[in-house]
mmCIF file of C-alpha atoms in Angstrom:
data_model
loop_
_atom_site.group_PDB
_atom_site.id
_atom_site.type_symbol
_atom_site.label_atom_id
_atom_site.label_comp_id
_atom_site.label_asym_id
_atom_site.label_seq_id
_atom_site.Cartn_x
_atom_site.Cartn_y
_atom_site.Cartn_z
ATOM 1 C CA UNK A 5 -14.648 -11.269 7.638
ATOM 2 C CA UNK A 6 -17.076 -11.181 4.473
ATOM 3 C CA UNK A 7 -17.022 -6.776 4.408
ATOM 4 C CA UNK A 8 -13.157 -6.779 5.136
ATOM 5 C CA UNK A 9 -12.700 -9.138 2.384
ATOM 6 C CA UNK A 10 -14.991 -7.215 0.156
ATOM 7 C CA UNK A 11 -14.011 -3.560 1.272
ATOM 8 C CA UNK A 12 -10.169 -5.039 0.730
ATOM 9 C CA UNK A 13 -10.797 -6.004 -2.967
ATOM 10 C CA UNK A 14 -11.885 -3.085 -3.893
ATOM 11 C CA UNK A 15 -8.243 -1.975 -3.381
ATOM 12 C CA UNK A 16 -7.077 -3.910 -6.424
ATOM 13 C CA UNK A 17 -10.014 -5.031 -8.151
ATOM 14 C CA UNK A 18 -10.887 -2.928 -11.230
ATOM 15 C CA UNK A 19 -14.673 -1.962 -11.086
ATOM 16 C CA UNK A 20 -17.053 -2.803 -13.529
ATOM 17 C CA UNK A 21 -19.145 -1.047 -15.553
ATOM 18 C CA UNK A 22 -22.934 -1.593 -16.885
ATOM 19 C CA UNK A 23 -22.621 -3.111 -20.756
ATOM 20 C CA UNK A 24 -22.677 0.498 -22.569
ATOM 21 C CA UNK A 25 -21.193 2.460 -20.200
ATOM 22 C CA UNK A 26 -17.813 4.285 -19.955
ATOM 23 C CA UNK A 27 -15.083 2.372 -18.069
ATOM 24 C CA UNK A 28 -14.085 4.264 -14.985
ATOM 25 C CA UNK A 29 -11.572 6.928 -15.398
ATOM 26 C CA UNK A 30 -8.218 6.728 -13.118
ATOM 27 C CA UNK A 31 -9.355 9.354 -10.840
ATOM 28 C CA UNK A 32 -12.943 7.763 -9.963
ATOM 29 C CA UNK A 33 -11.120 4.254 -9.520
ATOM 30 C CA UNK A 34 -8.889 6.257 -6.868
ATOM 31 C CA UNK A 35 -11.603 7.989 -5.182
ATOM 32 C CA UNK A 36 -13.467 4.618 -4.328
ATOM 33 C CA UNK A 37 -9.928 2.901 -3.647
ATOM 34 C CA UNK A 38 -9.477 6.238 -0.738
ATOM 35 C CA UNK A 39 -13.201 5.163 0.571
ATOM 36 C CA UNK A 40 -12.653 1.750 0.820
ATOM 37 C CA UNK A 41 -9.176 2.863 2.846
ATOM 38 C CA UNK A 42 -11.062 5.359 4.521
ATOM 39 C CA UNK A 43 -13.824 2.536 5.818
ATOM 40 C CA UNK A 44 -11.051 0.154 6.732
ATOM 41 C CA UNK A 45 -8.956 2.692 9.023
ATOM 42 C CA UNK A 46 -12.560 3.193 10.431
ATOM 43 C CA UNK A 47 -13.193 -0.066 10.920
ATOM 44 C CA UNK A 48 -9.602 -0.102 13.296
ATOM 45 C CA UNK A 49 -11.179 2.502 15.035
ATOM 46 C CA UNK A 50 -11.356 -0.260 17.544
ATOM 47 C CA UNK A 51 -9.727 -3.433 18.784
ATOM 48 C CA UNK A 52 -11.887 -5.613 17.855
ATOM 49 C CA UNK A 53 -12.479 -4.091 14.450
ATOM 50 C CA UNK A 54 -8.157 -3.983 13.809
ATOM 51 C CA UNK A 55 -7.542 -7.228 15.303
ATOM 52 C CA UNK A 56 -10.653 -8.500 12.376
ATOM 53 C CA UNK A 57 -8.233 -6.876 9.598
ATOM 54 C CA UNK A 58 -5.051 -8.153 10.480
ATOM 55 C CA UNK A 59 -6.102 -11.699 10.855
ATOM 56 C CA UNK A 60 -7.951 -11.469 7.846
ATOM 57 C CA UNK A 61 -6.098 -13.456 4.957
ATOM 58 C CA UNK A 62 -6.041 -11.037 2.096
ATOM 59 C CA UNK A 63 -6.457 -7.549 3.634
ATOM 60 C CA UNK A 64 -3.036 -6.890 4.600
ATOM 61 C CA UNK A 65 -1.703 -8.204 1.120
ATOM 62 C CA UNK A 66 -3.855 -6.142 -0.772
ATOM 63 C CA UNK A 67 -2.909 -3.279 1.636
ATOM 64 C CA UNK A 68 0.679 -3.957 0.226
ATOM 65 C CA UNK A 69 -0.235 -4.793 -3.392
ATOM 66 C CA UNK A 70 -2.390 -1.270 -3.843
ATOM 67 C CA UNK A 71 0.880 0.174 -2.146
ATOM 68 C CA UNK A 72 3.445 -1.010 -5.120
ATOM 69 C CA UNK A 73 0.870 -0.715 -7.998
ATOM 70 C CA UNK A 74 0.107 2.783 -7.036
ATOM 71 C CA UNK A 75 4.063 3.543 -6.406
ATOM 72 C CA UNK A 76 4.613 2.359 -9.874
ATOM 73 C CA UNK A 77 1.651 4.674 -11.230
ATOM 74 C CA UNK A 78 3.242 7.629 -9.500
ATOM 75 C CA UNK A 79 6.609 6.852 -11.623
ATOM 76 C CA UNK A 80 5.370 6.985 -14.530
ATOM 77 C CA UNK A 81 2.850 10.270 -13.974
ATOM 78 C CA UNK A 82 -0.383 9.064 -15.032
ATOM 79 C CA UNK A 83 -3.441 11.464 -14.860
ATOM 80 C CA UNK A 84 -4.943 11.217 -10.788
ATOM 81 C CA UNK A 85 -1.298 11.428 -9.741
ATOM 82 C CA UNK A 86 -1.981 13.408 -6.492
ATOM 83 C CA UNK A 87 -4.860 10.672 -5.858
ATOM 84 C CA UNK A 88 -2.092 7.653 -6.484
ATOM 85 C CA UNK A 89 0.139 9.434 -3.643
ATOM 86 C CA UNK A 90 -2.839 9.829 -1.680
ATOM 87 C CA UNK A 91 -3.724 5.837 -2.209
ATOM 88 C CA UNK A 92 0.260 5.277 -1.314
ATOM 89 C CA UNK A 93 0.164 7.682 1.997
ATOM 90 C CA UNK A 94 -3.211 6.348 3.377
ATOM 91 C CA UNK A 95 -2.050 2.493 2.974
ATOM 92 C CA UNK A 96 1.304 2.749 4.126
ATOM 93 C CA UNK A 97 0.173 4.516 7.299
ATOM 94 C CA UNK A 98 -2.880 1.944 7.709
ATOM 95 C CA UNK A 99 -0.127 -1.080 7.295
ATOM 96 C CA UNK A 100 1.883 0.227 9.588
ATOM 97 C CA UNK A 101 -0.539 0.754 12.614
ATOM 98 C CA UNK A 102 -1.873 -2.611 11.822
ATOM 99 C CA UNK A 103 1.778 -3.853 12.100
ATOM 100 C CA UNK A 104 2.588 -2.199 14.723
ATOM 101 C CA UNK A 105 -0.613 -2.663 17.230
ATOM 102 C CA UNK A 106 -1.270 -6.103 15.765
ATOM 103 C CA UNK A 107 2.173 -7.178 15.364
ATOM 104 C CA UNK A 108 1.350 -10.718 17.247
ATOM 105 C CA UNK A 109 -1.479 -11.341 14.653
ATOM 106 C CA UNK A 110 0.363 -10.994 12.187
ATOM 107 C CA UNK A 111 2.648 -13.761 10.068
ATOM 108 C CA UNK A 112 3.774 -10.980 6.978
ATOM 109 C CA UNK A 113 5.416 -13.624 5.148
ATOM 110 C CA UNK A 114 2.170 -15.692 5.364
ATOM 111 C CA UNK A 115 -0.318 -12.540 4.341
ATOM 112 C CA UNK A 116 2.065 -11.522 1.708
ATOM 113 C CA UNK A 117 1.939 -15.381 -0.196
ATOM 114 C CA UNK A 118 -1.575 -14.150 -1.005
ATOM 115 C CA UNK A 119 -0.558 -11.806 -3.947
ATOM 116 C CA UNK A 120 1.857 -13.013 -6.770
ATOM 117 C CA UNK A 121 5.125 -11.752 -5.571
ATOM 118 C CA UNK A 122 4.161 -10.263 -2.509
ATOM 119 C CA UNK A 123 7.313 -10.661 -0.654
ATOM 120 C CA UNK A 124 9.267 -8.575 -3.469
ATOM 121 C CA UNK A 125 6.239 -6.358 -3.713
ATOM 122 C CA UNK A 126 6.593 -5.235 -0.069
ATOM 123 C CA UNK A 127 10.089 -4.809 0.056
ATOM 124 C CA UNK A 128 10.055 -2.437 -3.291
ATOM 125 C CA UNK A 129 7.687 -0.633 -1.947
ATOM 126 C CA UNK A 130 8.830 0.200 1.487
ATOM 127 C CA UNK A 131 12.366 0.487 0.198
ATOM 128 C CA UNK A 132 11.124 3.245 -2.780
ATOM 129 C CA UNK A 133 8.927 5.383 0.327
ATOM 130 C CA UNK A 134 11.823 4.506 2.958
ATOM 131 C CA UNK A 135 14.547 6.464 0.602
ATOM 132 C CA UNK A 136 11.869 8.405 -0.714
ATOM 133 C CA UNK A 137 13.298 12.230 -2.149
ATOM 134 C CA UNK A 138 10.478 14.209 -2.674
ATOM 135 C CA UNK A 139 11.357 14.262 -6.358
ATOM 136 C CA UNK A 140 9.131 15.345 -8.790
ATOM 137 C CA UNK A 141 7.482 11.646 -9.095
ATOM 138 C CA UNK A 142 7.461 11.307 -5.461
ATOM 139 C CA UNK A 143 5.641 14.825 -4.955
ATOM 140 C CA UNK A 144 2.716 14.522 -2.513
ATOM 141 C CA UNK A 145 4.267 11.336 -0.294
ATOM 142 C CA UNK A 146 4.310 12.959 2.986
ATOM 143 C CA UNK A 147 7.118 12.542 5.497
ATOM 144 C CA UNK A 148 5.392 10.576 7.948
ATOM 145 C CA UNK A 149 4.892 7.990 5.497
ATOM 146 C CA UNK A 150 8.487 7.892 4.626
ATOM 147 C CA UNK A 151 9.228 7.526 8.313
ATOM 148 C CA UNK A 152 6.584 4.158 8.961
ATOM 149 C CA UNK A 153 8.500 3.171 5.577
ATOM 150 C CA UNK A 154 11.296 3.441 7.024
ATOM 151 C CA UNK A 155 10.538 1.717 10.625
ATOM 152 C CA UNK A 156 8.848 -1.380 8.536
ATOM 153 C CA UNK A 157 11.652 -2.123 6.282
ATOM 154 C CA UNK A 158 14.111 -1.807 9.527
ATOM 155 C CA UNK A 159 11.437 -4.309 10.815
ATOM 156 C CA UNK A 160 11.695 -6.407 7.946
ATOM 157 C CA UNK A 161 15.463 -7.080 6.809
ATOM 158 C CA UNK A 162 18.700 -7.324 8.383
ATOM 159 C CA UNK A 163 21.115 -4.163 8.458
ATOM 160 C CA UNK A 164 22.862 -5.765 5.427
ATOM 161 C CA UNK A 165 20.016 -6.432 3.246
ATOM 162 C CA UNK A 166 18.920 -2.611 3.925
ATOM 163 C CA UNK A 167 22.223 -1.322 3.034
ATOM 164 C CA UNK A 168 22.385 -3.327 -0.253
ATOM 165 C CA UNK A 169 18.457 -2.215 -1.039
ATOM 166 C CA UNK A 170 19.616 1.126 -0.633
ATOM 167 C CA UNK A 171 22.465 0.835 -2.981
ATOM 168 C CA UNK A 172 20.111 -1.355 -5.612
ATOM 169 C CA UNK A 173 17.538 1.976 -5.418
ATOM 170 C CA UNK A 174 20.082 4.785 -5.279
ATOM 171 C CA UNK A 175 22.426 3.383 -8.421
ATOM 172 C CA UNK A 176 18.871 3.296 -10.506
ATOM 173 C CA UNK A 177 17.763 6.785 -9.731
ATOM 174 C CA UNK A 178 21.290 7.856 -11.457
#
């Protein structure tokens, strides 16, 4: 649990530098954010290894957390913006196999108290991929990601609360 813990962090945690050195630019912070992704979807390479993730307590809210920081990044077009969709595609497909083969491991509502505002944070997130465009902030989420989007926020609210997400997103985009 220790490595998925650690790996996890690095997801949100900003790195640190040696006293004298130059802070980490966006783009470096994204590479090691796509490594530490990269090790975890390798880590679910097997049962045992995917079944360690999703009942670990903080790896599936950080999944979540990287997922609506970077979204917000991509809004605003920051330098490393093909990196942020990168960090968006490769942790919205990793939550949703994790979801979806693990789905009796997991208590969302319980993994998502472990970030401030995690419940809001994961619906803004899938609901902003889910009706995703492909507008020019949006350039570089790929379609399958909008699809697992799509299938976790039908997974996570009633018909209703979908419909009236929807509306919230589409009126704000006018």
């Amino acid at each position: 649990m220790h490595v998925i813990d650690r790996v996890s962090a690095m997801l949100i945690e900003v790195p640190k530098v040696a006293e004298g050195e130059e802070p980490y630019d966006a783009v470096e912070v994204a590479e090691m954010r796509l490594e530490a992704l990269a090790l975890m979807e390798k880590i679910c390479d097997n049962k045992h290894g995917g079944e360690a993730i999703a009942r670990n307590p903080f790896a599936i809210g950080r999944l979540v957390r990287v997922m609506n920081d970077e979204l917000h990044a991509l809004y605003q077009y920051k330098y490393g913006h093909e990196y942020r969709a990168e960090l968006v595609n490769q942790a919205t497909r990793l939550l949703y196999h994790l979801t979806a083969a693990y789905s009796s491991l997991i208590n969302m509502q319980e993994k998502l108290r472990v970030i401030p505002g995690g419940a809001n944070k994961y619906l803004i997130a899938l609901t902003r991929l889910a009706f995703s465009e492909g507008i020019f902030f949006e350039q570089g989420i790929a379609s399958d990601v909008v699809d697992c989007a799509h299938q976790m926020l039908e997974d996570s609210v009633t018909p209703e609360e979908a419909e009236t997400l929807l509306e919230a997103f589409s009126s704000a985009r006018k």
